[in-house]
Amino acid sequence: MSRIIMALDQGTTSSRTILFDERGKIIASDSAPLTCYYPQSGWVEQKPEEIWDSQKQTIEGVLRKQNLKMKDITAIGITNQRETVIAWDRKTGKSVGHAIVWQCRRTANYCDQLKREGFDEVLKRKTGLVTDAYFSGTKMRWILQNNPDARQLAEKGDLLFGTVDSWLVWNLTGGKKHITDVSNASRTLVFNIEKLEWDEEILNKFEIPKSSLPQVMASSEVMAHTDETQWGASVPIAGIAGDQQASLFGQACFESGTAKNTYGTGCFMLMNTGHQLTISQHGLLTTIAWKIGNKVTYALEGSVFIAGALIQWLRDGLQLFNDAKETEEMARSVDSSGGVFVVPAFVGLGAPHWDPYARGTIVGLSRNTNKNHLVRAGLEAIAFQSYDVLKSMEKDTGMKLKTLRVDGGASANNFLCQFQADILGLIVSRPEVVETTAMGAAFLAGLATGVWKNLDDIRSMWKEDQQFKPSLVASDVQHFIEGWQKAVGRSRNWMSD
Ligand code: ADP
């Protein structure tokens, strides 16, 4: 019988478990929704026990569907929503308060203070990240400052912190292992990505005790086993990576200078920059892609906040169509956007502009503009935003990308993929399996347990579905980019008081 690898994909809106065979094909999957709580404006929480329960339910569900038992699984890989912080009691395993989700803005003021003090320079140099409420460090500090139970436990040395991967491993192992991997650690704002250790200076600044943090493992190694009494088998947990890094791995972007872009609610572009750490001079994050053996691979990352969400807004807010799928045909029904540009800065602009005061803008309207022009301009905006991020990556690394691998819900749109290829002047390549995140976690786990021997084995399992070749002349591209940049200029700094 073929060996089976189980990937746990714990996301913000759902938990999923997917089984892969040793040819990298999906055998079965199960998913369960997960609730977010919004106790105040800008605050986002989840219940740690609900995260675990939903994940557990899908593990049991997928095994049941295939009439399998845990003992039939060769290895488990984990990929997860990043930066979200959970605190729990070492003695009881019970969570302390709610999980603070990556989107939560509650520590924005403290981040502003850090910037005023100039500490953002220290954070950037040591962690590769910008000082923002998004990352875990200031969330852990908030818990210690605001939750008396957490503080008491910390004083006794019994408080444990973890990102979602740590929490899943803790529960899978019956409370035996408190670990994380380098890719998740690199999103906490307290991990030194050069020395590969929790950073004393930053921990002191945030007043976070080191004893509360997990042991940091490689991304592909046997790091723990499922608890036999609970699961009936001791199955190796052999791969962990944050969702975007897992997707870079699942897209087989193993060489320096290769990149992937995920078109979901937002866009996440990551470029493999090899074993050399590159601190961005152009508004990107430096992050750890993965560690295999004793070799660390770094990546540059740029996130765009609103991508597919713009299509959702055109559908639900403006009711221009019923289904996102219709946008492809609508965009093709006109020759061009008719000079219309949409800048979807609904929540400010992310990489590389970082302008929290920018707001959504539509420019270039005329009496001839109809909804098809707007839809086309919307899809083009997704591609333009990705253009800005990719150009920053090329400036930071001095490397020129040849192919961009794409995935995510909106990558199903052929118009978008073609326009992306046109604007970037490079090949856009879409894989057969767009479940790249879960696949990356499975690959990491299978690599550590001998299911696959090396990266070449994995590379050979990555299969292309469709390729989009650039077809625009340079002067036309230039014309588009000038229009886009002018439109971005109009959207910027709108909210300043
Ligand atoms: P997430 O994982 O962030 O929830 P998905 O990867 O599931 O997102 O992608 C869903 C997003 O992609 C939605 O915002 C939706 O509007 C957009 N989308 C889905 N299909 C299409 C399509 N054919 N054309 C354009 N956008 C699409």
Short mmCIF file of C-alpha atoms and ligand atoms in Angstrom, two decimals:
data_model
loop_
_atom_site.label_atom_id
_atom_site.label_comp_id
_atom_site.label_asym_id
_atom_site.label_seq_id
_atom_site.Cartn_x
_atom_site.Cartn_y
_atom_site.Cartn_z
CA MET A 1 0.00 0.00 0.00
CA SER A 2 1.18 3.52 -0.83
CA ARG A 3 2.38 5.51 2.13
CA ILE A 4 0.04 8.27 3.25
CA ILE A 5 1.03 11.70 4.47
CA MET A 6 -1.42 13.76 6.48
CA ALA A 7 -1.34 17.56 6.18
CA LEU A 8 -3.06 19.70 8.80
CA ASP A 9 -3.93 23.12 7.35
CA GLN A 10 -5.13 25.37 10.14
CA GLY A 11 -6.38 28.64 8.61
CA THR A 12 -8.15 31.72 9.92
CA THR A 13 -11.58 30.75 8.70
CA SER A 14 -11.33 26.96 8.70
CA SER A 15 -9.32 23.93 9.75
CA ARG A 16 -8.62 21.30 7.15
CA THR A 17 -6.93 17.93 6.98
CA ILE A 18 -5.78 16.52 3.66
CA LEU A 19 -4.29 13.11 2.90
CA PHE A 20 -1.67 12.79 0.15
CA ASP A 21 -0.30 9.64 -1.43
CA GLU A 22 3.38 9.25 -2.21
CA ARG A 23 2.92 10.64 -5.73
CA GLY A 24 1.72 13.89 -4.16
CA LYS A 25 -1.92 13.30 -5.16
CA ILE A 26 -4.78 14.22 -2.87
CA ILE A 27 -6.59 11.14 -1.53
CA ALA A 28 -9.15 12.81 0.68
CA SER A 29 -9.82 15.96 2.67
CA ASP A 30 -12.10 17.24 5.38
CA SER A 31 -12.72 20.73 6.68
CA ALA A 32 -14.51 22.47 9.52
CA PRO A 33 -15.31 26.18 9.88
CA LEU A 34 -13.79 28.27 12.63
CA THR A 35 -15.32 31.31 14.33
CA CYS A 36 -13.62 34.68 14.81
CA TYR A 37 -14.75 36.98 17.61
CA TYR A 38 -14.65 40.77 17.42
CA PRO A 39 -14.94 42.07 21.01
CA GLN A 40 -14.02 45.66 20.03
CA SER A 41 -13.42 47.58 16.83
CA GLY A 42 -10.15 46.35 15.33
CA TRP A 43 -9.85 43.42 17.74
CA VAL A 44 -9.92 39.84 16.41
CA GLU A 45 -9.90 36.74 18.61
CA GLN A 46 -10.45 33.00 18.40
CA LYS A 47 -11.00 30.38 21.08
CA PRO A 48 -7.95 28.09 21.33
CA GLU A 49 -10.08 25.07 22.26
CA GLU A 50 -12.25 25.70 19.18
CA ILE A 51 -9.13 25.81 17.00
CA TRP A 52 -8.00 22.45 18.33
CA ASP A 53 -11.48 20.89 18.30
CA SER A 54 -12.07 21.90 14.68
CA GLN A 55 -8.69 20.52 13.65
CA LYS A 56 -9.27 17.28 15.56
CA GLN A 57 -12.69 16.89 14.01
CA THR A 58 -11.18 17.05 10.51
CA ILE A 59 -8.40 14.58 11.37
CA GLU A 60 -11.02 12.12 12.56
CA GLY A 61 -13.29 13.00 9.65
CA VAL A 62 -10.75 12.37 6.92
CA LEU A 63 -9.63 9.07 8.48
CA ARG A 64 -13.24 7.96 8.75
CA LYS A 65 -13.93 8.84 5.11
CA GLN A 66 -11.11 6.57 3.97
CA ASN A 67 -11.72 3.91 6.57
CA LEU A 68 -8.23 4.47 7.94
CA LYS A 69 -6.70 4.60 11.40
CA MET A 70 -3.93 6.87 12.65
CA LYS A 71 -1.53 3.91 12.46
CA ASP A 72 -1.97 3.93 8.65
CA ILE A 73 -0.41 7.40 8.42
CA THR A 74 3.31 7.60 7.67
CA ALA A 75 3.88 11.18 8.78
CA ILE A 76 2.07 14.40 9.68
CA GLY A 77 2.88 17.87 8.37
CA ILE A 78 1.42 21.06 9.80
CA THR A 79 0.80 24.41 8.18
CA ASN A 80 -1.04 27.22 9.88
CA GLN A 81 -2.31 30.79 9.99
CA ARG A 82 0.74 32.73 11.09
CA GLU A 83 1.41 35.23 13.90
CA THR A 84 -1.74 34.35 15.88
CA VAL A 85 -0.81 33.89 19.55
CA ILE A 86 -2.15 31.41 22.08
CA ALA A 87 -1.25 31.26 25.79
CA TRP A 88 -1.81 28.18 27.94
CA ASP A 89 -1.03 26.57 31.28
CA ARG A 90 1.87 24.12 31.20
CA LYS A 91 0.31 22.06 34.03
CA THR A 92 -3.28 21.74 32.83
CA GLY A 93 -2.91 22.37 29.09
CA LYS A 94 -5.86 24.78 29.31
CA SER A 95 -5.75 28.00 27.35
CA VAL A 96 -5.44 31.32 29.17
CA GLY A 97 -7.75 33.82 27.49
CA HIS A 98 -8.47 33.83 23.79
CA ALA A 99 -6.10 33.53 20.87
CA ILE A 100 -5.15 36.95 19.52
CA VAL A 101 -5.48 36.64 15.76
CA TRP A 102 -2.93 38.09 13.33
CA GLN A 103 -5.44 40.65 12.07
CA CYS A 104 -5.96 42.14 15.54
CA ARG A 105 -4.90 45.79 15.83
CA ARG A 106 -4.95 46.09 19.65
CA THR A 107 -1.21 46.71 19.93
CA ALA A 108 -1.04 49.38 17.21
CA ASN A 109 -0.43 52.17 19.74
CA TYR A 110 2.41 50.29 21.34
CA CYS A 111 3.92 49.76 17.88
CA ASP A 112 3.72 53.52 17.28
CA GLN A 113 5.53 54.05 20.58
CA LEU A 114 8.27 51.58 19.57
CA LYS A 115 8.71 53.54 16.35
CA ARG A 116 8.95 56.85 18.21
CA GLU A 117 11.65 55.31 20.39
CA GLY A 118 13.52 54.15 17.28
CA PHE A 119 13.22 50.51 18.39
CA ASP A 120 11.76 49.64 14.98
CA GLU A 121 15.30 49.78 13.59
CA VAL A 122 16.43 47.11 16.09
CA LEU A 123 13.42 44.96 15.22
CA LYS A 124 14.00 45.28 11.49
CA ARG A 125 17.69 44.42 11.73
CA LYS A 126 17.18 41.41 13.99
CA THR A 127 13.81 40.00 12.89
CA GLY A 128 13.51 41.24 9.29
CA LEU A 129 10.00 42.54 10.08
CA VAL A 130 8.41 45.96 10.18
CA THR A 131 7.05 47.13 13.52
CA ASP A 132 3.36 46.33 13.21
CA ALA A 133 0.58 44.95 15.41
CA TYR A 134 0.27 42.09 12.91
CA PHE A 135 3.20 40.13 14.41
CA SER A 136 3.10 38.02 17.59
CA GLY A 137 5.56 39.76 19.94
CA THR A 138 3.48 42.75 20.95
CA LYS A 139 0.44 40.47 21.30
CA MET A 140 2.30 38.29 23.85
CA ARG A 141 3.30 41.44 25.72
CA TRP A 142 -0.34 42.56 25.71
CA ILE A 143 -1.45 39.25 27.26
CA LEU A 144 1.14 39.53 30.03
CA GLN A 145 0.17 43.13 30.76
CA ASN A 146 -3.59 42.66 30.63
CA ASN A 147 -4.41 39.15 31.80
CA PRO A 148 -3.69 38.65 35.53
CA ASP A 149 -3.99 34.83 35.17
CA ALA A 150 -1.32 34.84 32.51
CA ARG A 151 0.95 37.02 34.63
CA GLN A 152 0.55 34.75 37.66
CA LEU A 153 1.33 31.66 35.63
CA ALA A 154 4.34 33.42 34.11
CA GLU A 155 5.66 34.20 37.58
CA LYS A 156 5.49 30.47 38.44
CA GLY A 157 7.13 29.58 35.10
CA ASP A 158 3.97 27.78 33.98
CA LEU A 159 2.83 30.05 31.15
CA LEU A 160 3.40 28.78 27.63
CA PHE A 161 3.09 30.85 24.48
CA GLY A 162 2.82 29.51 20.99
CA THR A 163 1.68 30.21 17.48
CA VAL A 164 -1.04 27.87 16.19
CA ASP A 165 1.45 25.18 15.10
CA SER A 166 2.76 24.94 18.70
CA TRP A 167 -0.76 24.61 20.05
CA LEU A 168 -1.63 21.82 17.60
CA VAL A 169 1.57 19.90 18.43
CA TRP A 170 0.97 20.33 22.16
CA ASN A 171 -2.48 18.80 21.77
CA LEU A 172 -1.46 16.07 19.31
CA THR A 173 1.30 14.94 21.68
CA GLY A 174 -0.87 14.98 24.79
CA GLY A 175 1.09 17.94 26.20
CA LYS A 176 4.53 16.42 25.73
CA LYS A 177 6.05 18.86 23.26
CA HIS A 178 6.22 22.63 23.22
CA ILE A 179 7.85 23.36 19.87
CA THR A 180 7.60 25.50 16.76
CA ASP A 181 9.57 25.70 13.52
CA VAL A 182 11.85 28.47 12.25
CA SER A 183 9.34 29.76 9.67
CA ASN A 184 6.69 30.38 12.33
CA ALA A 185 9.26 31.72 14.79
CA SER A 186 10.38 34.23 12.17
CA ARG A 187 6.93 35.90 12.31
CA THR A 188 6.92 36.57 16.04
CA LEU A 189 9.01 39.78 16.12
CA VAL A 190 11.09 38.23 18.95
CA PHE A 191 13.18 35.76 16.90
CA ASN A 192 16.62 36.64 15.63
CA ILE A 193 16.57 35.35 12.07
CA GLU A 194 20.34 35.46 11.67
CA LYS A 195 21.33 33.74 14.92
CA LEU A 196 18.22 31.52 14.83
CA GLU A 197 17.34 32.08 18.48
CA TRP A 198 14.85 34.00 20.61
CA ASP A 199 16.39 37.45 20.98
CA GLU A 200 17.22 38.46 24.57
CA GLU A 201 17.21 42.20 23.89
CA ILE A 202 13.75 42.12 22.31
CA LEU A 203 12.34 39.75 24.93
CA ASN A 204 13.59 42.10 27.66
CA LYS A 205 12.04 45.06 25.92
CA PHE A 206 8.66 43.30 25.65
CA GLU A 207 9.07 41.71 29.13
CA ILE A 208 8.40 38.22 27.78
CA PRO A 209 10.05 35.39 29.77
CA LYS A 210 12.09 33.12 27.51
CA SER A 211 10.85 30.06 29.43
CA SER A 212 7.36 30.68 28.00
CA LEU A 213 8.51 30.25 24.41
CA PRO A 214 8.65 26.99 22.44
CA GLN A 215 11.79 25.19 21.34
CA VAL A 216 12.53 26.10 17.74
CA MET A 217 12.93 23.18 15.32
CA ALA A 218 13.81 22.85 11.64
CA SER A 219 10.83 22.74 9.24
CA SER A 220 11.47 19.20 8.08
CA GLU A 221 12.56 16.73 10.76
CA VAL A 222 10.89 14.24 13.06
CA MET A 223 10.10 16.59 15.90
CA ALA A 224 7.36 14.88 17.89
CA HIS A 225 4.95 11.93 17.82
CA THR A 226 1.21 11.71 18.30
CA ASP A 227 0.16 10.54 21.73
CA GLU A 228 -0.44 6.81 21.49
CA THR A 229 -3.08 6.62 24.20
CA GLN A 230 -5.16 9.28 22.48
CA TRP A 231 -4.59 8.31 18.84
CA GLY A 232 -3.81 4.60 19.01
CA ALA A 233 -0.49 5.15 17.26
CA SER A 234 2.70 7.12 17.62
CA VAL A 235 2.92 8.86 14.25
CA PRO A 236 5.82 11.23 13.54
CA ILE A 237 5.06 14.94 13.21
CA ALA A 238 7.78 15.68 10.69
CA GLY A 239 7.02 18.98 8.97
CA ILE A 240 5.89 22.44 10.10
CA ALA A 241 5.73 25.71 8.19
CA GLY A 242 3.64 28.86 8.27
CA ASP A 243 1.02 28.92 5.51
CA GLN A 244 2.81 31.21 3.04
CA GLN A 245 6.16 29.49 3.45
CA ALA A 246 4.47 26.11 3.06
CA SER A 247 2.91 27.31 -0.17
CA LEU A 248 6.33 28.47 -1.47
CA PHE A 249 7.56 24.94 -0.72
CA GLY A 250 4.45 23.33 -2.22
CA GLN A 251 5.11 25.34 -5.40
CA ALA A 252 8.60 23.78 -5.48
CA CYS A 253 10.27 27.21 -5.41
CA PHE A 254 13.50 25.72 -4.12
CA GLU A 255 16.08 27.84 -5.96
CA SER A 256 17.12 31.33 -5.06
CA GLY A 257 15.25 33.80 -7.27
CA THR A 258 12.08 31.72 -7.70
CA ALA A 259 8.78 33.08 -6.45
CA LYS A 260 5.10 32.38 -5.97
CA ASN A 261 2.09 34.63 -5.60
CA THR A 262 -1.12 33.55 -3.86
CA TYR A 263 -4.27 35.39 -4.98
CA GLY A 264 -6.76 35.02 -2.16
CA THR A 265 -8.52 37.68 -0.13
CA GLY A 266 -5.19 39.51 -0.31
CA CYS A 267 -2.04 38.61 -2.22
CA PHE A 268 1.01 37.03 -0.68
CA MET A 269 4.13 37.01 -2.76
CA LEU A 270 7.26 35.24 -1.54
CA MET A 271 10.60 35.02 -3.28
CA ASN A 272 13.21 32.47 -2.28
CA THR A 273 16.44 34.41 -1.67
CA GLY A 274 18.63 31.42 -0.83
CA HIS A 275 20.81 30.99 2.21
CA GLN A 276 21.82 34.62 2.40
CA LEU A 277 19.75 36.94 4.55
CA THR A 278 18.58 40.03 2.60
CA ILE A 279 17.08 42.90 4.58
CA SER A 280 14.70 44.80 2.30
CA GLN A 281 15.35 48.41 1.40
CA HIS A 282 12.07 48.59 -0.50
CA GLY A 283 9.28 47.96 1.98
CA LEU A 284 9.27 44.14 2.07
CA LEU A 285 9.65 41.70 4.94
CA THR A 286 12.53 39.30 5.33
CA THR A 287 11.43 35.96 6.62
CA ILE A 288 12.67 32.41 7.03
CA ALA A 289 11.26 30.18 4.32
CA TRP A 290 12.33 26.90 5.93
CA LYS A 291 15.19 25.02 7.50
CA ILE A 292 16.08 21.59 6.19
CA GLY A 293 18.97 19.78 7.84
CA ASN A 294 21.15 22.62 9.08
CA LYS A 295 20.51 24.84 6.06
CA VAL A 296 18.25 27.84 6.38
CA THR A 297 16.53 29.31 3.33
CA TYR A 298 15.36 32.90 3.50
CA ALA A 299 12.60 34.66 1.59
CA LEU A 300 11.40 38.16 0.87
CA GLU A 301 7.68 38.63 1.38
CA GLY A 302 5.26 41.29 0.25
CA SER A 303 1.61 41.28 1.16
CA VAL A 304 -1.18 43.13 -0.56
CA PHE A 305 -4.19 43.53 1.74
CA ILE A 306 -7.00 43.61 -0.80
CA ALA A 307 -6.98 41.43 -3.94
CA GLY A 308 -9.81 38.89 -4.26
CA ALA A 309 -11.63 40.99 -1.67
CA LEU A 310 -11.94 43.71 -4.32
CA ILE A 311 -13.84 41.24 -6.51
CA GLN A 312 -16.04 40.41 -3.51
CA TRP A 313 -16.75 44.12 -3.06
CA LEU A 314 -17.63 44.57 -6.74
CA ARG A 315 -20.01 41.63 -6.34
CA ASP A 316 -21.59 42.36 -2.93
CA GLY A 317 -21.04 46.10 -2.49
CA LEU A 318 -21.79 47.23 -6.04
CA GLN A 319 -23.67 44.09 -7.17
CA LEU A 320 -22.09 44.15 -10.61
CA PHE A 321 -22.32 40.34 -10.94
CA ASN A 322 -23.39 37.27 -8.98
CA ASP A 323 -20.34 35.06 -9.12
CA ALA A 324 -16.61 35.89 -9.18
CA LYS A 325 -16.27 33.53 -12.15
CA GLU A 326 -18.25 35.96 -14.34
CA THR A 327 -15.51 38.58 -14.07
CA GLU A 328 -13.31 36.86 -16.63
CA GLU A 329 -15.90 37.17 -19.38
CA MET A 330 -16.94 40.69 -18.33
CA ALA A 331 -13.33 41.86 -18.49
CA ARG A 332 -12.86 40.31 -21.93
CA SER A 333 -16.07 41.88 -23.25
CA VAL A 334 -14.31 45.27 -23.44
CA ASP A 335 -11.04 46.16 -25.21
CA SER A 336 -9.60 47.92 -22.21
CA SER A 337 -10.62 49.41 -18.89
CA GLY A 338 -11.34 52.62 -20.84
CA GLY A 339 -8.74 54.52 -18.83
CA VAL A 340 -10.25 53.52 -15.48
CA PHE A 341 -7.97 52.60 -12.56
CA VAL A 342 -9.17 51.17 -9.25
CA VAL A 343 -6.86 51.40 -6.24
CA PRO A 344 -8.39 49.07 -3.63
CA ALA A 345 -6.80 50.76 -0.61
CA PHE A 346 -9.85 49.95 1.54
CA VAL A 347 -7.67 49.43 4.62
CA GLY A 348 -4.68 51.47 3.51
CA LEU A 349 -1.91 50.14 1.30
CA GLY A 350 0.41 47.28 2.25
CA ALA A 351 3.75 46.41 0.65
CA PRO A 352 5.64 48.20 -0.69
CA HIS A 353 3.79 51.49 0.00
CA TRP A 354 2.81 50.97 3.67
CA ASP A 355 0.35 53.84 3.78
CA PRO A 356 -2.32 53.24 6.45
CA TYR A 357 -3.93 56.55 5.47
CA ALA A 358 -4.57 55.65 1.82
CA ARG A 359 -8.17 54.82 0.88
CA GLY A 360 -9.94 53.20 -2.05
CA THR A 361 -9.96 55.32 -5.20
CA ILE A 362 -11.47 55.01 -8.67
CA VAL A 363 -10.07 57.41 -11.28
CA GLY A 364 -10.49 57.97 -15.01
CA LEU A 365 -14.30 57.62 -15.15
CA SER A 366 -16.07 59.03 -18.18
CA ARG A 367 -19.60 58.90 -19.61
CA ASN A 368 -18.56 55.80 -21.56
CA THR A 369 -17.57 53.82 -18.47
CA ASN A 370 -19.73 50.77 -17.81
CA LYS A 371 -19.54 47.96 -15.30
CA ASN A 372 -17.36 45.81 -17.54
CA HIS A 373 -14.70 48.53 -17.54
CA LEU A 374 -14.87 48.65 -13.75
CA VAL A 375 -14.55 44.89 -13.43
CA ARG A 376 -11.62 44.86 -15.84
CA ALA A 377 -9.94 47.70 -13.92
CA GLY A 378 -10.52 45.70 -10.72
CA LEU A 379 -8.76 42.60 -12.04
CA GLU A 380 -5.98 44.76 -13.48
CA ALA A 381 -5.54 46.40 -10.04
CA ILE A 382 -4.79 42.99 -8.51
CA ALA A 383 -2.05 42.50 -11.09
CA PHE A 384 -0.67 46.04 -10.67
CA GLN A 385 -0.38 45.62 -6.91
CA SER A 386 1.53 42.38 -7.43
CA TYR A 387 3.72 44.21 -9.96
CA ASP A 388 4.72 46.75 -7.29
CA VAL A 389 5.72 43.98 -4.88
CA LEU A 390 7.67 42.01 -7.45
CA LYS A 391 9.59 45.07 -8.65
CA SER A 392 10.62 45.75 -5.04
CA MET A 393 11.86 42.17 -4.74
CA GLU A 394 13.91 42.54 -7.89
CA LYS A 395 15.40 45.80 -6.61
CA ASP A 396 16.28 44.25 -3.23
CA THR A 397 17.94 41.18 -4.69
CA GLY A 398 19.24 42.41 -8.04
CA MET A 399 17.66 39.24 -9.46
CA LYS A 400 15.32 39.10 -12.43
CA LEU A 401 12.47 36.65 -12.14
CA LYS A 402 11.71 34.41 -15.14
CA THR A 403 8.54 32.69 -14.01
CA LEU A 404 5.95 33.49 -11.37
CA ARG A 405 4.06 30.51 -9.96
CA VAL A 406 0.53 31.35 -8.89
CA ASP A 407 -2.19 29.83 -6.73
CA GLY A 408 -5.16 30.85 -4.59
CA GLY A 409 -8.85 31.29 -5.47
CA ALA A 410 -8.47 34.20 -7.91
CA SER A 411 -5.65 32.49 -9.83
CA ALA A 412 -8.45 30.51 -11.52
CA ASN A 413 -9.13 33.68 -13.52
CA ASN A 414 -7.34 33.37 -16.87
CA PHE A 415 -7.75 37.06 -17.70
CA LEU A 416 -5.99 37.97 -14.47
CA CYS A 417 -3.15 35.48 -15.08
CA GLN A 418 -2.67 36.73 -18.65
CA PHE A 419 -2.69 40.39 -17.62
CA GLN A 420 -0.23 39.59 -14.82
CA ALA A 421 2.12 37.98 -17.36
CA ASP A 422 1.71 40.97 -19.70
CA ILE A 423 2.45 43.58 -17.05
CA LEU A 424 5.37 41.73 -15.49
CA GLY A 425 6.82 40.66 -18.84
CA LEU A 426 7.35 37.14 -17.58
CA ILE A 427 5.73 33.73 -17.63
CA VAL A 428 2.92 33.11 -15.15
CA SER A 429 2.56 29.43 -14.36
CA ARG A 430 -0.40 27.80 -12.63
CA PRO A 431 -0.04 24.29 -11.15
CA GLU A 432 -2.53 21.43 -11.41
CA VAL A 433 -2.84 21.20 -7.64
CA VAL A 434 -3.59 24.64 -6.25
CA GLU A 435 -3.68 23.28 -2.67
CA THR A 436 -0.05 24.34 -2.44
CA THR A 437 -0.14 25.15 1.28
CA ALA A 438 -1.21 21.70 2.45
CA MET A 439 1.00 20.15 -0.18
CA GLY A 440 4.03 22.06 1.15
CA ALA A 441 3.39 20.74 4.67
CA ALA A 442 3.03 17.19 3.34
CA PHE A 443 6.23 17.55 1.30
CA LEU A 444 8.18 18.75 4.36
CA ALA A 445 6.90 15.83 6.45
CA GLY A 446 7.48 13.23 3.71
CA LEU A 447 10.99 14.52 3.11
CA ALA A 448 11.91 13.99 6.76
CA THR A 449 10.54 10.46 6.87
CA GLY A 450 12.03 9.04 3.68
CA VAL A 451 8.83 9.09 1.61
CA TRP A 452 10.74 11.38 -0.75
CA LYS A 453 14.52 11.27 -0.89
CA ASN A 454 15.34 14.81 -1.89
CA LEU A 455 14.06 18.05 -3.41
CA ASP A 456 14.37 16.61 -6.94
CA ASP A 457 11.84 13.93 -5.99
CA ILE A 458 9.46 16.65 -4.88
CA ARG A 459 10.14 18.88 -7.87
CA SER A 460 9.11 16.07 -10.18
CA MET A 461 5.67 15.91 -8.51
CA TRP A 462 4.90 19.57 -9.23
CA LYS A 463 2.81 19.65 -12.42
CA GLU A 464 1.85 22.68 -14.47
CA ASP A 465 -1.76 23.21 -15.46
CA GLN A 466 -1.42 26.30 -17.63
CA GLN A 467 1.19 28.81 -18.67
CA PHE A 468 0.56 32.47 -19.56
CA LYS A 469 3.16 34.18 -21.75
CA PRO A 470 3.66 37.95 -21.91
CA SER A 471 2.20 39.49 -25.05
CA LEU A 472 2.41 43.27 -24.60
CA VAL A 473 5.05 45.55 -26.08
CA ALA A 474 7.17 47.49 -23.59
CA SER A 475 5.67 50.89 -24.45
CA ASP A 476 2.16 49.62 -23.66
CA VAL A 477 3.33 48.21 -20.36
CA GLN A 478 4.95 51.54 -19.57
CA HIS A 479 1.70 53.34 -20.35
CA PHE A 480 -0.25 51.06 -17.97
CA ILE A 481 2.29 51.43 -15.18
CA GLU A 482 2.34 55.21 -15.45
CA GLY A 483 -1.44 55.28 -15.16
CA TRP A 484 -1.38 52.95 -12.17
CA GLN A 485 1.29 54.95 -10.37
CA LYS A 486 -0.65 58.15 -10.91
CA ALA A 487 -3.78 56.48 -9.51
CA VAL A 488 -1.91 55.20 -6.45
CA GLY A 489 -0.68 58.74 -5.90
CA ARG A 490 -4.29 59.95 -5.81
CA SER A 491 -5.25 57.34 -3.20
CA ARG A 492 -2.40 58.05 -0.82
CA ASN A 493 -2.60 59.94 2.43
CA TRP A 494 -6.36 60.41 2.08
CA MET A 495 -7.18 60.05 5.77
CA SER A 496 -4.51 62.35 7.22
CA ASP A 497 -6.16 64.86 9.53
P1 ADP B 1 -8.73 32.99 1.07
O1 ADP B 1 -7.94 31.73 1.24
O2 ADP B 1 -7.94 34.26 1.30
O3 ADP B 1 -10.05 32.99 1.78
P2 ADP B 1 -9.20 31.99 -1.62
O4 ADP B 1 -7.86 31.54 -2.05
O5 ADP B 1 -10.25 30.99 -1.29
O6 ADP B 1 -9.09 33.09 -0.48
O7 ADP B 1 -9.76 32.94 -2.80
C1 ADP B 1 -11.00 33.56 -2.70
C2 ADP B 1 -10.92 34.97 -3.26
O8 ADP B 1 -10.68 34.91 -4.66
C3 ADP B 1 -12.21 35.73 -3.07
O9 ADP B 1 -11.88 37.02 -2.56
C4 ADP B 1 -12.85 35.82 -4.45
O10 ADP B 1 -13.45 37.08 -4.65
C5 ADP B 1 -11.68 35.65 -5.38
N1 ADP B 1 -12.02 34.83 -6.57
C6 ADP B 1 -12.44 33.56 -6.60
N2 ADP B 1 -12.64 33.14 -7.87
C7 ADP B 1 -12.32 34.18 -8.66
C8 ADP B 1 -12.30 34.38 -10.08
N3 ADP B 1 -12.64 33.43 -10.93
N4 ADP B 1 -11.91 35.59 -10.53
C9 ADP B 1 -11.53 36.57 -9.67
N5 ADP B 1 -11.53 36.43 -8.34
C10 ADP B 1 -11.92 35.27 -7.83
#
